[in-house]
Amino acid sequence: MAIPTPPVAPLRRRTRIHEVIIQGLLFLCGLISIFVTTGIIYELSKEAYLFFGYQQWLPAHKPLVADIAPEQTLFEVGTQGPALEVGSHYRIGDEIMLLEAVDGALVQMQRGAQQTEPIAHRAGLTLSREVNPNLLEFLTGTAWEPHNGRFGILPLLNSTLIVSSIAILVALPLGLATAIYLSEYATPTARSRLKPILEILAGVPTVVYGFFALTFMTPLLRAIFGSGVVEIYNMASAGIVVGILILPFVSTVSEDALSAVPRSLREAAYGLGATRLETAIQIVLPAAFSGIAAAVILAASRAIGETMVVAIAAGAGPNFTFNPFKAAETMTGHIARISGGDLSYDSLDYNSIFAVGLMLFLMTLVLNIISQRIVRRFREVYE
Amino acid sequence: MQNSTYAIETKDLAIFYGAFQAVGNVNLEIEHHKITAIIGPSGCGKSTVLRAFNRMNELIPSVSTKGVVLFNGHNIYERDVDPVEVRRHVGMVFQKPNPFPKSIYENIAWGARINGYTGNMDELVESALRGAALWDEVHDKLDQSGTSLSGGQQQRLCIARAIAVKPDIILMDEPCSALDPIATLRIEELMYDLAREYTIIIVTHNMQQAARVSDYTAFFSLSEDGKRTGQLMEYGDTKTIFTNPGRKITEDYITGRFG
């Protein structure tokens, strides 16, 4: 009797439809975030390009005193408003002129500049001045007055950096101390009770923090340093409160980094006769350096991007000052205030906020890149 | 500091994890300048006993210790004893090499520095590395990270780090279990040399290792009453334990019938 051969197991590749679908969906999710980021960069760059690249006209508040003929190069204009600038282009109606000389109310213009047709103009029409915001002026100018054609970002950048620095000065020591306490000293019970409280701090809406700064921190600062020194809106108050706002961020991420340091390193230190403090500060902290540095830098980019607190408490209006007790608008605060008003689309002010936005984006991008570098450079790999 | 007959002497040592008694009734006398091996099957509390000798167990919150551990005649579990001081005199080498993520030099200098060493640090680092038979391999790269060394070198660095603090006793918790046979051999050779200056207590899974290196052997096993409490079954000089064990359970373990 022949022994029956067992049936051959089917080894053929099978299509698993649900796996394919799920894989596709996951890929799609990743793709969406990339698309959104690309879209944001595109939109910011486009509008910022409009700001830098396009010829724009600002009212010069100089009405013609009398009618002028197409060939007339010397004529009188009103004297109110900012002074005329020799070498700048001016426009009346469709015609562009180049200002060659100015003497009181009398101006000498080269007519029909930039391939425009010299035409007659009636008295009362006003001149517009050409403004060409250039990158150098944008980066080095110390006044931000778009309506006057002055586009120096330094006042906004400066207050952003002051507020963020104060925030980091508050959040770094407090956050690190909290993290060390939670990871090295707290009993499991204490930790399980304290961590949720810290996370509540992270859940408070930023507008609440804003009013906390305005109605608590500012009066406190004024009580300590005197109300003559501390203005009602000031960078110090906003900075301290932003520091409190990013504190849970610093402490939880740092605590994760500290807890990730293997117990064997702590045991090695204790085994040598180290105290808790020596172990925590000299062994665990350096071993967690990369994680902590990344936490601080990410918290810094959060502080730079924080808007509501500074919009409420830091002051409205750019102000180039290094005194933290003075009011000065930050980049984010400026964007929030300007975009909250009724700006016409494609106006210079409107485009200017995209230039500021792009600057913000670049700053946080650079910080993120630095944090990645640090993580890669200083990471200790533990098995 | 040899004002006592024994380096370590335990009296009715019992260790609990919460309510669970992990080890009980350990009465053990460990001789100065000898290598004492602690052997036994997994989970019988060998490491727990070892870690009781430098109060390392209390880093785990749920652990409680009863009984007496005399170090040079002083009970280290007395209320006024500082565990930090105990660990200064009773050093430890762990199962997995755990060098600090610092330079080789700093790995050794750190322990000495926190213990208030004010002498010539370069000399101390060199003598510790020589003591751990590592100097020739690393003398030209002392500023490299300790973690860049091979496993066996890392473990010798950990030994160098321990002896730089000049302890009286070195506890070794399965120091070779993560090493290859050649690195193991080097550590074992090193232990002979170290025993001239230090009292060494080693927990090992490897019975040949215990037989090779130790002067005395303590055999631990789980109690036979089903409570899974680790107990000292037999203790004596290594030759006797391995060639003429006093109890059946010791013989069964040594001949490989369980464990």
XYZ file of C-alpha atoms in Angstrom:
642
model
C 0.000 0.000 0.000
C 1.412 3.338 -1.031
C 1.877 5.970 1.615
C -0.144 9.040 0.623
C 2.015 12.119 0.145
C 0.968 15.009 2.375
C -0.548 17.981 0.541
C 2.024 20.625 -0.395
C 1.672 23.713 1.798
C 0.809 26.746 -0.333
C 3.804 29.079 -0.119
C 2.477 31.462 -2.715
C 2.627 35.137 -1.822
C -0.709 36.406 -0.580
C -2.020 39.910 -0.977
C -3.162 41.237 2.370
C -5.531 44.022 1.354
C -6.005 45.546 4.828
C -2.238 45.748 5.361
C -1.802 47.521 2.068
C -4.577 49.988 2.956
C -3.204 50.727 6.414
C 0.307 51.134 5.065
C -1.015 53.557 2.486
C -2.927 55.546 5.101
C 0.130 55.825 7.323
C 2.188 56.996 4.383
C -0.503 59.540 3.549
C -0.406 60.955 7.072
C 3.322 61.490 6.789
C 2.842 63.046 3.378
C 0.214 65.501 4.655
C 2.527 66.944 7.292
C 5.237 67.388 4.685
C 2.770 69.087 2.336
C 1.556 71.423 5.061
C 5.104 72.432 5.953
C 5.992 72.993 2.327
C 2.802 75.004 1.876
C 3.626 77.237 4.828
C 7.139 77.860 3.564
C 5.807 78.594 0.072
C 3.172 81.044 1.286
C 5.565 82.848 3.649
C 8.279 83.089 1.004
C 5.851 84.287 -1.668
C 4.472 87.125 0.435
C 7.905 88.005 1.784
C 9.167 88.109 -1.791
C 6.389 90.558 -2.627
C 7.616 92.646 0.264
C 11.267 92.650 -0.748
C 11.034 92.411 -4.486
C 8.198 94.678 -5.527
C 8.116 98.350 -6.219
C 5.774 99.949 -3.764
C 4.473 103.443 -3.232
C 3.848 105.279 -0.007
C 1.974 108.598 0.188
C 4.501 111.410 0.531
C 1.873 113.946 1.622
C 3.149 116.527 -0.915
C 0.342 118.047 -3.002
C 1.189 119.988 -6.175
C 0.806 123.706 -5.547
C -0.063 124.531 -9.217
C -0.833 122.636 -12.422
C 2.283 121.346 -14.164
C 2.952 120.819 -17.862
C 4.465 117.565 -19.257
C 7.872 119.169 -19.948
C 8.059 121.219 -16.715
C 10.903 120.026 -14.405
C 10.810 122.743 -11.735
C 7.655 123.088 -9.677
C 6.401 123.703 -6.151
C 4.909 121.165 -3.722
C 3.468 121.358 -0.202
C 5.952 121.126 2.675
C 4.052 119.028 5.223
C 4.935 115.393 5.917
C 8.373 113.768 5.908
C 11.161 115.442 3.934
C 11.671 114.525 0.271
C 14.725 112.471 -0.557
C 16.937 113.355 -3.472
C 17.547 110.342 -5.705
C 14.198 108.703 -4.846
C 11.467 108.033 -7.360
C 8.106 109.769 -6.961
C 4.857 109.162 -8.719
C 1.877 111.271 -9.643
C -0.908 109.359 -11.312
C 0.745 107.054 -13.871
C 3.931 109.076 -14.260
C 7.116 108.357 -12.334
C 9.703 111.085 -11.709
C 13.205 111.132 -10.261
C 13.900 113.814 -7.694
C 17.138 115.573 -8.662
C 17.177 118.511 -6.254
C 15.024 120.073 -3.620
C 15.047 123.649 -2.266
C 12.318 124.369 0.272
C 9.052 123.870 -1.552
C 10.714 123.920 -4.972
C 11.627 120.547 -6.482
C 13.557 119.634 -9.596
C 12.366 116.424 -11.195
C 13.502 114.333 -14.112
C 10.171 113.696 -15.821
C 9.012 110.445 -17.301
C 11.378 108.154 -15.378
C 11.238 104.376 -15.694
C 9.751 104.502 -19.198
C 6.611 106.382 -18.152
C 4.991 109.069 -20.292
C 5.408 112.686 -19.016
C 1.927 114.146 -18.761
C 0.268 117.244 -17.323
C -0.919 117.109 -13.719
C -3.427 119.226 -11.876
C -2.791 121.165 -8.692
C -3.691 119.270 -5.473
C -2.575 115.843 -6.704
C -0.122 114.346 -4.238
C 3.199 112.622 -4.728
C 3.866 109.032 -3.719
C 7.356 107.920 -2.852
C 8.846 104.675 -4.081
C 10.018 102.327 -1.388
C 12.159 99.311 -2.021
C 12.625 97.410 1.210
C 15.981 95.713 0.837
C 17.367 92.857 2.859
C 20.257 94.828 4.333
C 17.991 97.547 5.655
C 15.566 94.910 6.894
C 18.279 93.180 8.903
C 20.139 96.223 10.204
C 17.598 99.056 10.448
C 16.756 100.135 13.970
C 13.284 101.486 13.222
C 10.214 99.594 12.143
C 7.813 102.123 10.632
C 6.396 100.585 7.455
C 4.104 103.587 6.871
C 7.226 105.766 6.741
C 9.126 103.350 4.584
C 11.435 102.209 7.372
C 11.724 98.468 7.668
C 14.424 97.636 10.226
C 13.486 94.438 12.027
C 15.922 95.026 14.884
C 13.383 96.592 17.291
C 11.078 93.590 16.898
C 13.903 91.050 16.883
C 15.529 92.657 19.900
C 12.413 92.526 22.058
C 11.719 88.958 20.931
C 15.225 87.955 22.025
C 14.953 89.832 25.335
C 11.595 88.255 26.185
C 12.834 84.778 25.196
C 16.084 85.169 27.125
C 14.205 86.189 30.259
C 11.886 83.214 29.715
C 14.825 80.809 29.421
C 16.533 82.380 32.454
C 13.363 81.625 34.412
C 12.550 78.233 32.920
C 16.013 76.653 32.764
C 16.982 76.687 36.465
C 13.441 76.049 37.695
C 12.732 73.383 35.097
C 16.029 71.628 35.629
C 15.681 71.703 39.409
C 12.162 70.308 39.086
C 13.382 67.587 36.744
C 16.252 66.611 39.061
C 13.911 66.529 42.038
C 11.350 64.388 40.207
C 13.866 61.989 38.725
C 16.431 61.665 41.523
C 14.759 62.539 44.808
C 10.986 62.188 44.660
C 9.417 58.975 45.896
C 7.201 57.252 43.326
C 4.116 58.534 45.176
C 5.333 62.129 45.187
C 6.245 61.885 41.527
C 2.882 60.474 40.537
C 1.170 63.407 42.261
C 3.480 66.207 41.129
C 3.764 65.373 37.452
C 0.051 65.832 36.660
C 0.122 69.207 38.431
C 3.038 70.289 36.257
C 1.171 69.125 33.203
C -1.826 71.248 34.209
C 0.532 74.219 33.996
C 1.153 73.244 30.380
C -2.569 73.123 29.716
C -3.410 76.662 30.828
C -4.504 78.745 27.809
C -1.878 81.293 26.875
C -4.393 84.139 26.988
C -4.795 83.415 30.696
C -1.017 83.641 31.066
C -1.189 86.961 29.243
C -3.568 88.458 31.755
C -1.624 86.839 34.571
C 1.375 88.812 33.331
C -0.582 92.028 33.005
C -2.580 91.888 36.237
C -0.213 90.022 38.542
C 3.374 90.021 37.325
C 3.482 93.645 36.193
C 2.052 95.043 39.469
C 4.492 92.795 41.331
C 7.454 94.123 39.329
C 6.209 97.669 39.799
C 5.936 97.089 43.540
C 9.491 95.772 43.679
C 11.296 98.119 41.291
C 9.017 101.160 41.493
C 6.306 102.217 39.095
C 8.547 104.931 37.701
C 10.988 102.297 36.479
C 8.612 99.611 35.247
C 6.177 100.573 32.528
C 2.679 99.090 32.557
C 3.466 97.124 29.431
C 6.966 95.721 29.676
C 9.149 92.920 28.371
C 10.256 91.649 31.808
C 6.764 90.752 32.952
C 5.966 89.031 29.642
C 9.322 87.214 29.699
C 8.874 85.865 33.232
C 5.395 84.605 32.428
C 6.524 83.034 29.147
C 9.202 81.363 31.288
C 6.491 79.903 33.524
C 4.622 78.846 30.413
C 7.554 76.874 29.002
C 8.607 75.557 32.424
C 6.617 72.291 32.173
C 8.125 71.784 28.747
C 11.681 72.052 30.076
C 10.993 70.001 33.184
C 9.101 67.087 31.628
C 11.463 66.640 28.688
C 14.500 66.998 30.984
C 13.008 64.547 33.424
C 12.545 62.032 30.620
C 16.187 62.551 29.676
C 17.331 62.096 33.287
C 15.177 59.019 33.794
C 16.593 57.514 30.621
C 20.057 57.474 32.209
C 20.493 53.830 33.177
C 20.331 52.910 36.840
C 23.671 51.155 36.494
C 25.406 54.554 36.171
C 23.800 55.781 39.382
C 24.774 52.538 41.114
C 28.344 52.965 39.906
C 28.435 56.424 41.446
C 26.827 55.342 44.711
C 29.189 52.368 44.820
C 32.114 54.787 44.870
C 30.709 56.554 47.904
C 28.969 59.407 46.073
C 26.102 61.235 47.703
C 22.771 61.723 45.996
C 23.614 65.284 45.012
C 27.032 64.336 43.629
C 25.453 61.537 41.641
C 22.624 63.698 40.319
C 24.721 66.727 39.381
C 28.001 65.167 38.298
C 26.951 61.859 36.768
C 23.281 61.813 35.801
C 23.023 65.408 34.592
C 26.019 65.251 32.200
C 24.884 61.850 30.960
C 21.519 63.380 30.075
C 23.076 66.505 28.585
C 21.925 65.995 25.026
C 18.309 65.484 26.020
C 18.327 68.482 28.328
C 19.977 70.731 25.747
C 17.411 69.672 23.186
C 14.632 70.395 25.681
C 15.965 73.867 26.381
C 16.384 74.745 22.723
C 12.939 73.491 21.828
C 11.564 75.476 24.755
C 13.443 78.509 23.438
C 11.838 78.191 20.039
C 8.493 77.863 21.808
C 9.261 81.079 23.699
C 10.225 82.887 20.503
C 6.995 81.836 18.871
C 4.773 82.594 21.874
C 2.277 85.263 20.872
C -0.616 85.818 23.242
C 1.361 86.694 26.375
C 3.545 89.215 24.579
C 0.633 90.672 22.638
C -1.165 91.356 25.913
C 1.663 92.261 28.263
C 4.792 93.340 26.366
C 3.403 96.436 24.723
C 2.044 97.527 21.357
C 4.459 99.386 19.159
C 8.028 98.568 18.139
C 10.612 100.068 20.427
C 14.345 99.552 20.108
C 15.425 99.312 23.740
C 17.506 97.001 25.883
C 15.661 97.969 29.055
C 13.398 95.024 29.935
C 11.120 97.266 31.986
C 10.127 99.206 28.887
C 7.310 98.372 26.534
C 8.418 96.887 23.233
C 6.538 94.847 20.706
C 7.929 91.467 19.726
C 7.807 89.950 16.253
C 4.863 87.735 17.103
C 3.068 90.511 18.959
C 3.523 92.774 15.962
C 2.132 90.217 13.559
C -0.860 89.627 15.819
C -1.601 93.341 16.187
C -1.138 94.255 12.528
C -3.082 91.311 11.182
C -5.839 92.000 13.673
C -6.409 95.439 12.162
C -8.111 96.041 8.822
C -5.193 95.880 6.441
C -5.889 95.825 2.761
C -4.519 92.826 0.961
C -1.293 93.548 -0.920
C -0.526 96.702 1.024
C 2.998 97.213 2.223
C 2.066 96.688 5.877
C 0.334 93.474 4.979
C 3.341 92.140 3.128
C 5.706 93.274 5.857
C 4.210 90.912 8.411
C 5.058 87.990 6.169
C 8.664 89.114 6.091
C 8.591 89.139 9.903
C 6.879 85.752 9.878
C 9.528 84.306 7.591
C 12.207 85.631 9.927
C 10.500 83.913 12.874
C 10.257 80.712 10.914
C 13.948 80.822 10.048
C 14.908 81.451 13.671
C 12.959 78.487 15.007
C 14.212 76.363 12.124
C 17.819 77.191 12.995
C 17.157 76.421 16.670
C 15.631 73.076 15.736
C 18.606 72.222 13.564
C 20.985 73.143 16.403
C 19.050 70.960 18.827
C 19.224 68.025 16.408
C 22.954 68.520 16.055
C 23.409 68.568 19.819
C 21.353 65.436 20.263
C 23.402 63.656 17.637
C 26.757 64.983 18.810
C 26.397 64.386 22.537
C 24.093 61.443 22.726
C 25.301 58.572 24.844
C 23.976 55.272 23.636
C 23.000 52.945 26.429
C 22.092 49.352 25.862
C 41.824 48.918 59.698
C 42.127 45.229 60.432
C 41.104 45.363 64.033
C 38.651 42.535 63.575
C 39.030 38.867 62.811
C 36.744 39.054 59.815
C 36.303 41.573 57.011
C 32.568 40.946 56.941
C 30.522 39.046 59.442
C 26.769 38.652 59.207
C 24.436 37.628 61.988
C 20.920 36.470 61.128
C 20.886 38.647 58.026
C 17.434 38.721 56.429
C 16.386 40.836 53.459
C 12.838 41.591 52.360
C 11.347 42.977 49.168
C 8.177 44.461 50.613
C 6.584 41.550 52.454
C 8.481 38.900 50.522
C 11.487 37.501 52.315
C 14.200 37.115 49.706
C 17.000 35.969 52.002
C 16.975 34.701 55.545
C 19.223 33.557 58.369
C 22.538 34.281 56.739
C 25.442 33.806 59.101
C 28.688 34.242 57.265
C 32.245 35.197 58.165
C 34.441 36.505 55.396
C 38.193 36.462 55.815
C 40.501 39.384 55.152
C 42.503 39.305 51.910
C 40.819 36.250 50.582
C 38.560 35.695 47.631
C 35.184 34.456 48.719
C 32.780 33.207 46.064
C 29.016 33.184 46.453
C 27.384 30.600 44.207
C 23.915 29.235 43.820
C 21.008 28.876 41.407
C 19.256 31.888 39.880
C 16.964 33.838 42.154
C 18.412 32.540 45.409
C 19.459 35.997 46.598
C 23.219 35.877 45.976
C 23.358 39.397 44.592
C 20.966 40.642 47.237
C 23.295 39.370 49.959
C 26.294 40.903 48.225
C 24.540 44.249 47.932
C 23.709 44.128 51.625
C 27.456 44.409 52.326
C 27.610 47.994 51.059
C 23.985 48.975 51.718
C 23.307 49.134 48.010
C 19.929 47.460 48.463
C 18.392 50.518 50.021
C 18.509 52.347 46.687
C 15.438 50.240 45.949
C 12.687 51.779 48.101
C 10.838 48.558 48.977
C 13.843 46.690 50.361
C 14.281 46.282 54.106
C 17.154 44.592 55.884
C 17.163 42.859 59.264
C 20.023 41.405 61.245
C 23.588 42.528 61.578
C 26.386 43.047 59.077
C 29.692 43.707 60.779
C 32.298 45.447 58.693
C 35.617 45.254 60.565
C 33.558 44.685 63.680
C 31.108 47.591 63.201
C 27.472 47.017 62.358
C 26.895 48.971 59.158
C 23.138 48.891 59.726
C 23.434 50.852 62.950
C 21.240 53.945 62.920
C 24.110 56.433 62.942
C 26.043 54.809 60.091
C 26.165 56.777 56.834
C 25.719 54.449 53.826
C 27.859 56.827 51.756
C 30.781 56.170 54.138
C 30.157 52.424 54.004
C 30.352 52.418 50.192
C 33.578 54.361 50.376
C 35.166 51.413 52.187
C 33.283 48.657 50.406
C 33.644 49.165 46.671
C 31.667 47.391 43.995
C 32.055 46.081 40.460
C 28.846 45.335 38.638
C 27.552 42.654 36.342
C 27.567 44.821 33.248
C 30.522 47.165 32.770
C 29.167 50.619 33.591
C 31.877 53.214 32.988
C 30.750 56.818 33.245
C 30.307 58.626 29.931
C 33.447 60.604 30.769
C 37.075 60.249 29.777
C 39.065 57.265 31.001
C 41.032 59.623 33.244
C 37.884 61.190 34.697
C 36.300 57.799 35.261
C 39.015 57.110 37.802
C 39.633 60.615 39.095
C 35.970 61.339 39.813
C 35.521 58.817 42.624
C 38.769 59.863 44.264
C 37.870 63.538 43.987
C 34.416 63.227 45.576
C 36.085 61.304 48.365
C 38.338 64.259 49.088
C 41.553 62.965 47.514
C 44.011 65.851 47.299
C 47.205 64.085 46.251
C 48.679 63.769 42.775
C 45.767 62.742 40.578
C 47.928 61.674 37.624
C 49.812 59.246 39.845
C 46.608 57.891 41.314
C 45.080 57.349 37.870
C 48.209 55.569 36.693
C 48.498 53.339 39.741
C 44.796 52.449 39.619
C 45.029 51.596 35.928
C 48.184 49.554 36.554
C 46.421 47.847 39.434
C 43.645 46.850 37.083
C 46.131 45.732 34.382
C 44.776 48.333 31.981
C 47.538 50.938 31.921
C 49.473 49.511 28.982
C 46.378 49.475 26.813
C 45.070 52.969 27.584
C 47.986 55.129 28.761
C 48.094 56.999 25.445
C 44.363 57.641 25.228
C 43.339 58.704 28.708
C 41.189 61.503 27.312
C 39.033 59.135 25.293
C 35.618 58.228 26.563
C 35.485 55.246 28.897
C 32.582 53.925 26.874
C 34.788 53.623 23.780
C 36.708 50.685 25.269
C 35.890 47.028 24.680
C 33.709 45.212 27.214
C 36.622 43.574 28.982
C 38.565 46.827 29.109
C 35.499 48.626 30.406
C 35.166 46.120 33.217
C 38.835 46.554 34.144
C 38.278 50.304 34.041
C 35.437 49.788 36.522
C 37.815 47.792 38.715
C 40.439 50.543 38.422
C 37.777 53.068 39.356
C 36.862 51.023 42.416
C 40.441 50.572 43.657
C 41.269 54.266 43.119
C 39.033 55.010 46.091
C 41.198 52.590 48.133
C 38.425 50.493 49.636
C 38.988 47.609 52.052
C 36.642 45.259 50.300
C 35.673 44.897 46.647
C 32.318 43.333 45.906
C 32.017 41.802 42.448
C 28.568 40.964 41.169
C 29.070 38.474 38.333
C 31.799 40.670 36.881
C 32.500 38.399 33.933
C 29.008 37.430 32.873
C 29.016 39.958 30.024
C 32.559 39.157 28.884
C 34.136 36.695 26.488
C 36.412 33.909 27.838
C 39.649 35.782 27.165
C 38.480 38.928 28.924
C 37.173 36.703 31.726
C 40.580 35.110 32.123
C 42.239 38.509 32.430
C 39.797 39.586 35.124
C 40.385 36.351 37.012
C 44.157 36.831 36.873
C 43.623 40.351 38.086
C 41.600 39.088 41.042
C 44.565 37.044 42.295
C 46.717 40.156 42.310
C 44.044 42.289 43.928
C 43.536 39.780 46.745
C 46.940 40.718 48.109
C 45.611 44.147 49.009
C 41.862 43.769 49.112
C 39.234 41.416 50.402
C 37.212 40.240 47.432
C 33.719 38.831 47.464
C 32.462 37.612 44.122
C 29.029 36.419 43.101
C 29.278 34.076 40.156
C 27.078 31.837 38.100
C 30.066 30.072 36.777
C 31.091 27.231 39.070
C 34.407 26.697 37.343
C 35.188 30.312 37.983
C 34.380 29.927 41.675
C 36.556 26.836 41.809
C 39.399 28.561 39.952
C 39.620 31.852 41.772
C 38.156 31.597 45.238
C 39.589 30.593 48.578
C 36.197 30.169 50.208
C 32.838 29.358 48.729
C 29.366 30.074 50.069
C 26.587 28.088 48.486
C 23.120 29.626 48.553
C 19.895 27.976 47.529
C 16.188 28.404 47.959
C 14.705 27.080 51.147
C 13.066 23.685 50.861
C 9.890 24.825 52.634
C 8.434 26.309 49.412
C 8.669 29.917 50.547
C 11.381 30.652 48.007
C 13.611 32.305 50.582
C 17.289 32.223 49.767
C 19.431 30.565 52.403
C 23.079 29.846 53.027
C 23.324 26.109 52.556
C 26.989 25.513 53.003
C 30.109 27.569 53.530
C 33.703 26.494 53.691
C 36.971 26.498 51.870
C 36.523 26.086 48.166
C 38.387 22.820 47.853
C 36.192 21.129 50.448
C 32.949 22.500 48.981
C 33.840 21.297 45.510
C 35.438 17.962 46.356
C 33.707 16.910 49.518
C 30.467 18.846 50.005
C 28.761 18.346 53.302
C 25.207 18.387 52.000
C 23.416 16.552 49.249
C 21.927 19.760 47.763
C 25.408 21.280 47.404
C 26.664 18.199 45.670
C 23.658 18.174 43.337
C 24.247 21.778 42.370
C 27.976 21.430 41.904
C 27.653 18.323 39.813
C 25.136 20.079 37.640
C 22.025 18.216 38.626
C 20.073 21.503 39.052
C 20.527 25.222 38.855
